[in-house]
mmCIF file with all atom_site columns, N, CA and C in Angstrom:
data_model
loop_
_atom_site.group_PDB
_atom_site.id
_atom_site.type_symbol
_atom_site.label_atom_id
_atom_site.label_alt_id
_atom_site.label_comp_id
_atom_site.label_asym_id
_atom_site.label_entity_id
_atom_site.label_seq_id
_atom_site.pdbx_PDB_ins_code
_atom_site.Cartn_x
_atom_site.Cartn_y
_atom_site.Cartn_z
_atom_site.occupancy
_atom_site.B_iso_or_equiv
_atom_site.pdbx_formal_charge
_atom_site.auth_seq_id
_atom_site.auth_comp_id
_atom_site.auth_asym_id
_atom_site.auth_atom_id
_atom_site.pdbx_PDB_model_num
ATOM 1   N N  . MET A 1 1  ? 14.181 16.963 2.772   1.00 49.00 ? 1  MET A N  1
ATOM 2   C CA . MET A 1 1  ? 14.324 15.742 2.255   1.00 49.00 ? 1  MET A CA 1
ATOM 3   C C  . MET A 1 1  ? 13.256 16.041 0.632   1.00 49.00 ? 1  MET A C  1
ATOM 4   N N  . GLY A 1 2  ? 13.262 15.451 -0.247  1.00 58.00 ? 2  GLY A N  1
ATOM 5   C CA . GLY A 1 2  ? 12.904 15.619 -1.412  1.00 58.00 ? 2  GLY A CA 1
ATOM 6   C C  . GLY A 1 2  ? 11.637 14.758 -1.526  1.00 58.00 ? 2  GLY A C  1
ATOM 7   N N  . VAL A 1 3  ? 10.657 15.110 -2.599  1.00 59.00 ? 3  VAL A N  1
ATOM 8   C CA . VAL A 1 3  ? 9.438  14.856 -2.705  1.00 59.00 ? 3  VAL A CA 1
ATOM 9   C C  . VAL A 1 3  ? 9.477  13.053 -2.872  1.00 59.00 ? 3  VAL A C  1
ATOM 10  N N  . ILE A 1 4  ? 10.524 12.858 -3.746  1.00 62.00 ? 4  ILE A N  1
ATOM 11  C CA . ILE A 1 4  ? 10.695 11.263 -3.834  1.00 62.00 ? 4  ILE A CA 1
ATOM 12  C C  . ILE A 1 4  ? 11.263 10.525 -2.571  1.00 62.00 ? 4  ILE A C  1
ATOM 13  N N  . GLU A 1 5  ? 12.001 11.372 -2.125  1.00 66.00 ? 5  GLU A N  1
ATOM 14  C CA . GLU A 1 5  ? 12.476 10.456 -0.900  1.00 66.00 ? 5  GLU A CA 1
ATOM 15  C C  . GLU A 1 5  ? 11.411 10.067 0.166   1.00 66.00 ? 5  GLU A C  1
ATOM 16  N N  . GLY A 1 6  ? 10.335 10.783 0.326   1.00 63.00 ? 6  GLY A N  1
ATOM 17  C CA . GLY A 1 6  ? 9.586  10.780 1.150   1.00 63.00 ? 6  GLY A CA 1
ATOM 18  C C  . GLY A 1 6  ? 8.476  9.511  0.936   1.00 63.00 ? 6  GLY A C  1
ATOM 19  N N  . PHE A 1 7  ? 8.652  9.418  -0.385  1.00 68.00 ? 7  PHE A N  1
ATOM 20  C CA . PHE A 1 7  ? 7.600  8.232  -1.189  1.00 68.00 ? 7  PHE A CA 1
ATOM 21  C C  . PHE A 1 7  ? 8.250  6.814  -1.621  1.00 68.00 ? 7  PHE A C  1
ATOM 22  N N  . GLU A 1 8  ? 9.491  6.764  -1.387  1.00 70.00 ? 8  GLU A N  1
ATOM 23  C CA . GLU A 1 8  ? 10.366 5.846  -1.790  1.00 70.00 ? 8  GLU A CA 1
ATOM 24  C C  . GLU A 1 8  ? 9.585  4.252  -1.390  1.00 70.00 ? 8  GLU A C  1
ATOM 25  N N  . ASP A 1 9  ? 8.897  4.142  -0.561  1.00 76.00 ? 9  ASP A N  1
ATOM 26  C CA . ASP A 1 9  ? 8.458  2.756  -0.213  1.00 76.00 ? 9  ASP A CA 1
ATOM 27  C C  . ASP A 1 9  ? 7.145  2.540  -0.631  1.00 76.00 ? 9  ASP A C  1
ATOM 28  N N  . ILE A 1 10 ? 6.811  3.373  -1.487  1.00 78.00 ? 10 ILE A N  1
ATOM 29  C CA . ILE A 1 10 ? 5.315  3.334  -2.058  1.00 78.00 ? 10 ILE A CA 1
ATOM 30  C C  . ILE A 1 10 ? 5.300  1.990  -3.462  1.00 78.00 ? 10 ILE A C  1
ATOM 31  N N  . ILE A 1 11 ? 6.447  2.244  -4.280  1.00 78.00 ? 11 ILE A N  1
ATOM 32  C CA . ILE A 1 11 ? 6.870  1.533  -5.363  1.00 78.00 ? 11 ILE A CA 1
ATOM 33  C C  . ILE A 1 11 ? 8.022  0.763  -5.182  1.00 78.00 ? 11 ILE A C  1
ATOM 34  N N  . SER A 1 12 ? 8.184  -0.376 -5.058  1.00 79.00 ? 12 SER A N  1
ATOM 35  C CA . SER A 1 12 ? 9.275  -0.919 -4.562  1.00 79.00 ? 12 SER A CA 1
ATOM 36  C C  . SER A 1 12 ? 9.936  -1.781 -5.680  1.00 79.00 ? 12 SER A C  1
ATOM 37  N N  . GLY A 1 13 ? 9.423  -1.988 -6.592  1.00 79.00 ? 13 GLY A N  1
ATOM 38  C CA . GLY A 1 13 ? 9.973  -2.924 -8.042  1.00 79.00 ? 13 GLY A CA 1
ATOM 39  C C  . GLY A 1 13 ? 9.761  -4.341 -7.830  1.00 79.00 ? 13 GLY A C  1
ATOM 40  N N  . PHE A 1 14 ? 10.431 -5.140 -8.563  1.00 84.00 ? 14 PHE A N  1
ATOM 41  C CA . PHE A 1 14 ? 10.159 -6.558 -8.362  1.00 84.00 ? 14 PHE A CA 1
ATOM 42  C C  . PHE A 1 14 ? 11.191 -7.120 -7.391  1.00 84.00 ? 14 PHE A C  1
ATOM 43  N N  . PRO A 1 15 ? 10.782 -8.687 -7.083  1.00 87.00 ? 15 PRO A N  1
ATOM 44  C CA . PRO A 1 15 ? 11.416 -9.334 -6.038  1.00 87.00 ? 15 PRO A CA 1
ATOM 45  C C  . PRO A 1 15 ? 12.999 -9.253 -6.648  1.00 87.00 ? 15 PRO A C  1
ATOM 46  N N  . ASP A 1 16 ? 13.285 -9.560 -7.917  1.00 90.00 ? 16 ASP A N  1
ATOM 47  C CA . ASP A 1 16 ? 14.926 -9.504 -8.386  1.00 90.00 ? 16 ASP A CA 1
ATOM 48  C C  . ASP A 1 16 ? 15.660 -8.075 -8.485  1.00 90.00 ? 16 ASP A C  1
ATOM 49  N N  . GLY A 1 17 ? 14.904 -7.203 -7.817  1.00 82.00 ? 17 GLY A N  1
ATOM 50  C CA . GLY A 1 17 ? 15.624 -6.044 -7.820  1.00 82.00 ? 17 GLY A CA 1
ATOM 51  C C  . GLY A 1 17 ? 15.548 -4.890 -8.808  1.00 82.00 ? 17 GLY A C  1
ATOM 52  N N  . THR A 1 18 ? 14.557 -5.423 -9.813  1.00 87.00 ? 18 THR A N  1
ATOM 53  C CA . THR A 1 18 ? 14.859 -4.573 -11.131 1.00 87.00 ? 18 THR A CA 1
ATOM 54  C C  . THR A 1 18 ? 13.278 -3.795 -10.892 1.00 87.00 ? 18 THR A C  1
ATOM 55  N N  . PHE A 1 19 ? 13.293 -2.687 -11.765 1.00 83.00 ? 19 PHE A N  1
ATOM 56  C CA . PHE A 1 19 ? 12.064 -1.999 -11.778 1.00 83.00 ? 19 PHE A CA 1
ATOM 57  C C  . PHE A 1 19 ? 11.809 -1.588 -13.249 1.00 83.00 ? 19 PHE A C  1
ATOM 58  N N  . ARG A 1 20 ? 10.597 -1.931 -13.620 1.00 85.00 ? 20 ARG A N  1
ATOM 59  C CA . ARG A 1 20 ? 10.196 -2.138 -14.954 1.00 85.00 ? 20 ARG A CA 1
ATOM 60  C C  . ARG A 1 20 ? 8.814  -1.050 -15.178 1.00 85.00 ? 20 ARG A C  1
ATOM 61  N N  . PRO A 1 21 ? 9.486  0.224  -15.503 1.00 83.00 ? 21 PRO A N  1
ATOM 62  C CA . PRO A 1 21 ? 8.332  1.106  -15.468 1.00 83.00 ? 21 PRO A CA 1
ATOM 63  C C  . PRO A 1 21 ? 7.168  1.035  -16.899 1.00 83.00 ? 21 PRO A C  1
ATOM 64  N N  . GLY A 1 22 ? 7.922  0.152  -17.798 1.00 89.00 ? 22 GLY A N  1
ATOM 65  C CA . GLY A 1 22 ? 6.948  0.178  -19.069 1.00 89.00 ? 22 GLY A CA 1
ATOM 66  C C  . GLY A 1 22 ? 6.092  -1.228 -18.735 1.00 89.00 ? 22 GLY A C  1
ATOM 67  N N  . ALA A 1 23 ? 6.141  -2.022 -17.949 1.00 88.00 ? 23 ALA A N  1
ATOM 68  C CA . ALA A 1 23 ? 5.447  -3.284 -17.308 1.00 88.00 ? 23 ALA A CA 1
ATOM 69  C C  . ALA A 1 23 ? 4.162  -2.894 -16.830 1.00 88.00 ? 23 ALA A C  1
ATOM 70  N N  . PRO A 1 24 ? 2.849  -3.388 -17.489 1.00 92.00 ? 24 PRO A N  1
ATOM 71  C CA . PRO A 1 24 ? 1.682  -2.990 -16.614 1.00 92.00 ? 24 PRO A CA 1
ATOM 72  C C  . PRO A 1 24 ? 1.447  -3.625 -15.435 1.00 92.00 ? 24 PRO A C  1
ATOM 73  N N  . ALA A 1 25 ? 0.572  -2.903 -14.791 1.00 89.00 ? 25 ALA A N  1
ATOM 74  C CA . ALA A 1 25 ? 0.527  -3.085 -13.102 1.00 89.00 ? 25 ALA A CA 1
ATOM 75  C C  . ALA A 1 25 ? -0.695 -4.072 -13.178 1.00 89.00 ? 25 ALA A C  1
ATOM 76  N N  . THR A 1 26 ? -0.928 -4.725 -12.392 1.00 92.00 ? 26 THR A N  1
ATOM 77  C CA . THR A 1 26 ? -2.085 -5.529 -12.047 1.00 92.00 ? 26 THR A CA 1
ATOM 78  C C  . THR A 1 26 ? -2.906 -4.532 -11.068 1.00 92.00 ? 26 THR A C  1
ATOM 79  N N  . TRP A 1 27 ? -4.483 -5.132 -11.211 1.00 96.00 ? 27 TRP A N  1
ATOM 80  C CA . TRP A 1 27 ? -4.966 -4.390 -10.336 1.00 96.00 ? 27 TRP A CA 1
ATOM 81  C C  . TRP A 1 27 ? -4.647 -4.433 -8.416  1.00 96.00 ? 27 TRP A C  1
ATOM 82  N N  . ALA A 1 28 ? -4.010 -5.484 -7.930  1.00 94.00 ? 28 ALA A N  1
ATOM 83  C CA . ALA A 1 28 ? -3.511 -6.080 -6.747  1.00 94.00 ? 28 ALA A CA 1
ATOM 84  C C  . ALA A 1 28 ? -2.456 -4.941 -6.593  1.00 94.00 ? 28 ALA A C  1
ATOM 85  N N  . GLU A 1 29 ? -1.351 -4.710 -7.431  1.00 89.00 ? 29 GLU A N  1
ATOM 86  C CA . GLU A 1 29 ? -0.243 -3.990 -7.541  1.00 89.00 ? 29 GLU A CA 1
ATOM 87  C C  . GLU A 1 29 ? -0.843 -2.505 -7.075  1.00 89.00 ? 29 GLU A C  1
ATOM 88  N N  . ALA A 1 30 ? -1.522 -2.219 -8.027  1.00 90.00 ? 30 ALA A N  1
ATOM 89  C CA . ALA A 1 30 ? -2.311 -0.898 -8.130  1.00 90.00 ? 30 ALA A CA 1
ATOM 90  C C  . ALA A 1 30 ? -3.074 -0.470 -6.972  1.00 90.00 ? 30 ALA A C  1
ATOM 91  N N  . ALA A 1 31 ? -3.564 -1.457 -6.304  1.00 94.00 ? 31 ALA A N  1
ATOM 92  C CA . ALA A 1 31 ? -4.393 -1.041 -4.839  1.00 94.00 ? 31 ALA A CA 1
ATOM 93  C C  . ALA A 1 31 ? -3.125 -1.099 -3.814  1.00 94.00 ? 31 ALA A C  1
ATOM 94  N N  . ALA A 1 32 ? -2.429 -1.838 -3.979  1.00 90.00 ? 32 ALA A N  1
ATOM 95  C CA . ALA A 1 32 ? -1.218 -1.769 -2.989  1.00 90.00 ? 32 ALA A CA 1
ATOM 96  C C  . ALA A 1 32 ? -0.494 -0.374 -3.033  1.00 90.00 ? 32 ALA A C  1
ATOM 97  N N  . MET A 1 33 ? -0.390 -0.063 -4.353  1.00 87.00 ? 33 MET A N  1
ATOM 98  C CA . MET A 1 33 ? 0.315  1.447  -4.169  1.00 87.00 ? 33 MET A CA 1
ATOM 99  C C  . MET A 1 33 ? -0.522 2.202  -3.680  1.00 87.00 ? 33 MET A C  1
ATOM 100 N N  . LEU A 1 34 ? -1.881 2.626  -3.826  1.00 91.00 ? 34 LEU A N  1
ATOM 101 C CA . LEU A 1 34 ? -2.855 3.547  -3.285  1.00 91.00 ? 34 LEU A CA 1
ATOM 102 C C  . LEU A 1 34 ? -2.780 3.427  -2.161  1.00 91.00 ? 34 LEU A C  1
ATOM 103 N N  . TYR A 1 35 ? -3.075 2.242  -1.539  1.00 92.00 ? 35 TYR A N  1
ATOM 104 C CA . TYR A 1 35 ? -2.925 1.867  -0.080  1.00 92.00 ? 35 TYR A CA 1
ATOM 105 C C  . TYR A 1 35 ? -1.775 2.374  0.436   1.00 92.00 ? 35 TYR A C  1
ATOM 106 N N  . ARG A 1 36 ? -0.673 2.101  0.155   1.00 88.00 ? 36 ARG A N  1
ATOM 107 C CA . ARG A 1 36 ? 0.840  2.599  0.761   1.00 88.00 ? 36 ARG A CA 1
ATOM 108 C C  . ARG A 1 36 ? 0.806  4.345  0.755   1.00 88.00 ? 36 ARG A C  1
ATOM 109 N N  . LEU A 1 37 ? 0.194  4.864  -0.609  1.00 87.00 ? 37 LEU A N  1
ATOM 110 C CA . LEU A 1 37 ? 0.059  6.108  -0.475  1.00 87.00 ? 37 LEU A CA 1
ATOM 111 C C  . LEU A 1 37 ? -0.943 6.825  0.436   1.00 87.00 ? 37 LEU A C  1
ATOM 112 N N  . MET A 1 38 ? -1.962 6.167  0.304   1.00 90.00 ? 38 MET A N  1
ATOM 113 C CA . MET A 1 38 ? -2.834 6.962  1.263   1.00 90.00 ? 38 MET A CA 1
ATOM 114 C C  . MET A 1 38 ? -2.281 7.038  3.030   1.00 90.00 ? 38 MET A C  1
ATOM 115 N N  . GLU A 1 39 ? -1.556 5.813  3.388   1.00 88.00 ? 39 GLU A N  1
ATOM 116 C CA . GLU A 1 39 ? -0.993 5.785  4.645   1.00 88.00 ? 39 GLU A CA 1
ATOM 117 C C  . GLU A 1 39 ? 0.157  6.621  4.860   1.00 88.00 ? 39 GLU A C  1
ATOM 118 N N  . ALA A 1 40 ? 1.141  6.931  3.567   1.00 84.00 ? 40 ALA A N  1
ATOM 119 C CA . ALA A 1 40 ? 2.303  7.768  3.867   1.00 84.00 ? 40 ALA A CA 1
ATOM 120 C C  . ALA A 1 40 ? 1.468  9.460  4.049   1.00 84.00 ? 40 ALA A C  1
ATOM 121 N N  . LEU A 1 41 ? 0.530  9.787  3.369   1.00 84.00 ? 41 LEU A N  1
ATOM 122 C CA . LEU A 1 41 ? -0.327 10.967 3.489   1.00 84.00 ? 41 LEU A CA 1
ATOM 123 C C  . LEU A 1 41 ? -1.224 11.018 4.832   1.00 84.00 ? 41 LEU A C  1
ATOM 124 N N  . ASP A 1 42 ? -1.232 9.881  5.501   1.00 82.00 ? 42 ASP A N  1
ATOM 125 C CA . ASP A 1 42 ? -2.063 9.900  6.729   1.00 82.00 ? 42 ASP A CA 1
ATOM 126 C C  . ASP A 1 42 ? -3.549 10.344 6.362   1.00 82.00 ? 42 ASP A C  1
ATOM 127 N N  . ILE A 1 43 ? -3.811 9.490  5.108   1.00 84.00 ? 43 ILE A N  1
ATOM 128 C CA . ILE A 1 43 ? -5.343 9.704  4.733   1.00 84.00 ? 43 ILE A CA 1
ATOM 129 C C  . ILE A 1 43 ? -6.236 8.293  5.509   1.00 84.00 ? 43 ILE A C  1
#
């Protein structure tokens, strides 16, 4: 399994199925990503 495959659920994109890497993230979105990363790493 590659590195990306193990963390594919951390960043899921927008409800319409798009992913906008240039769009700014809100504090809530950043906190959610950090939380999911910590859960994936079992921290």
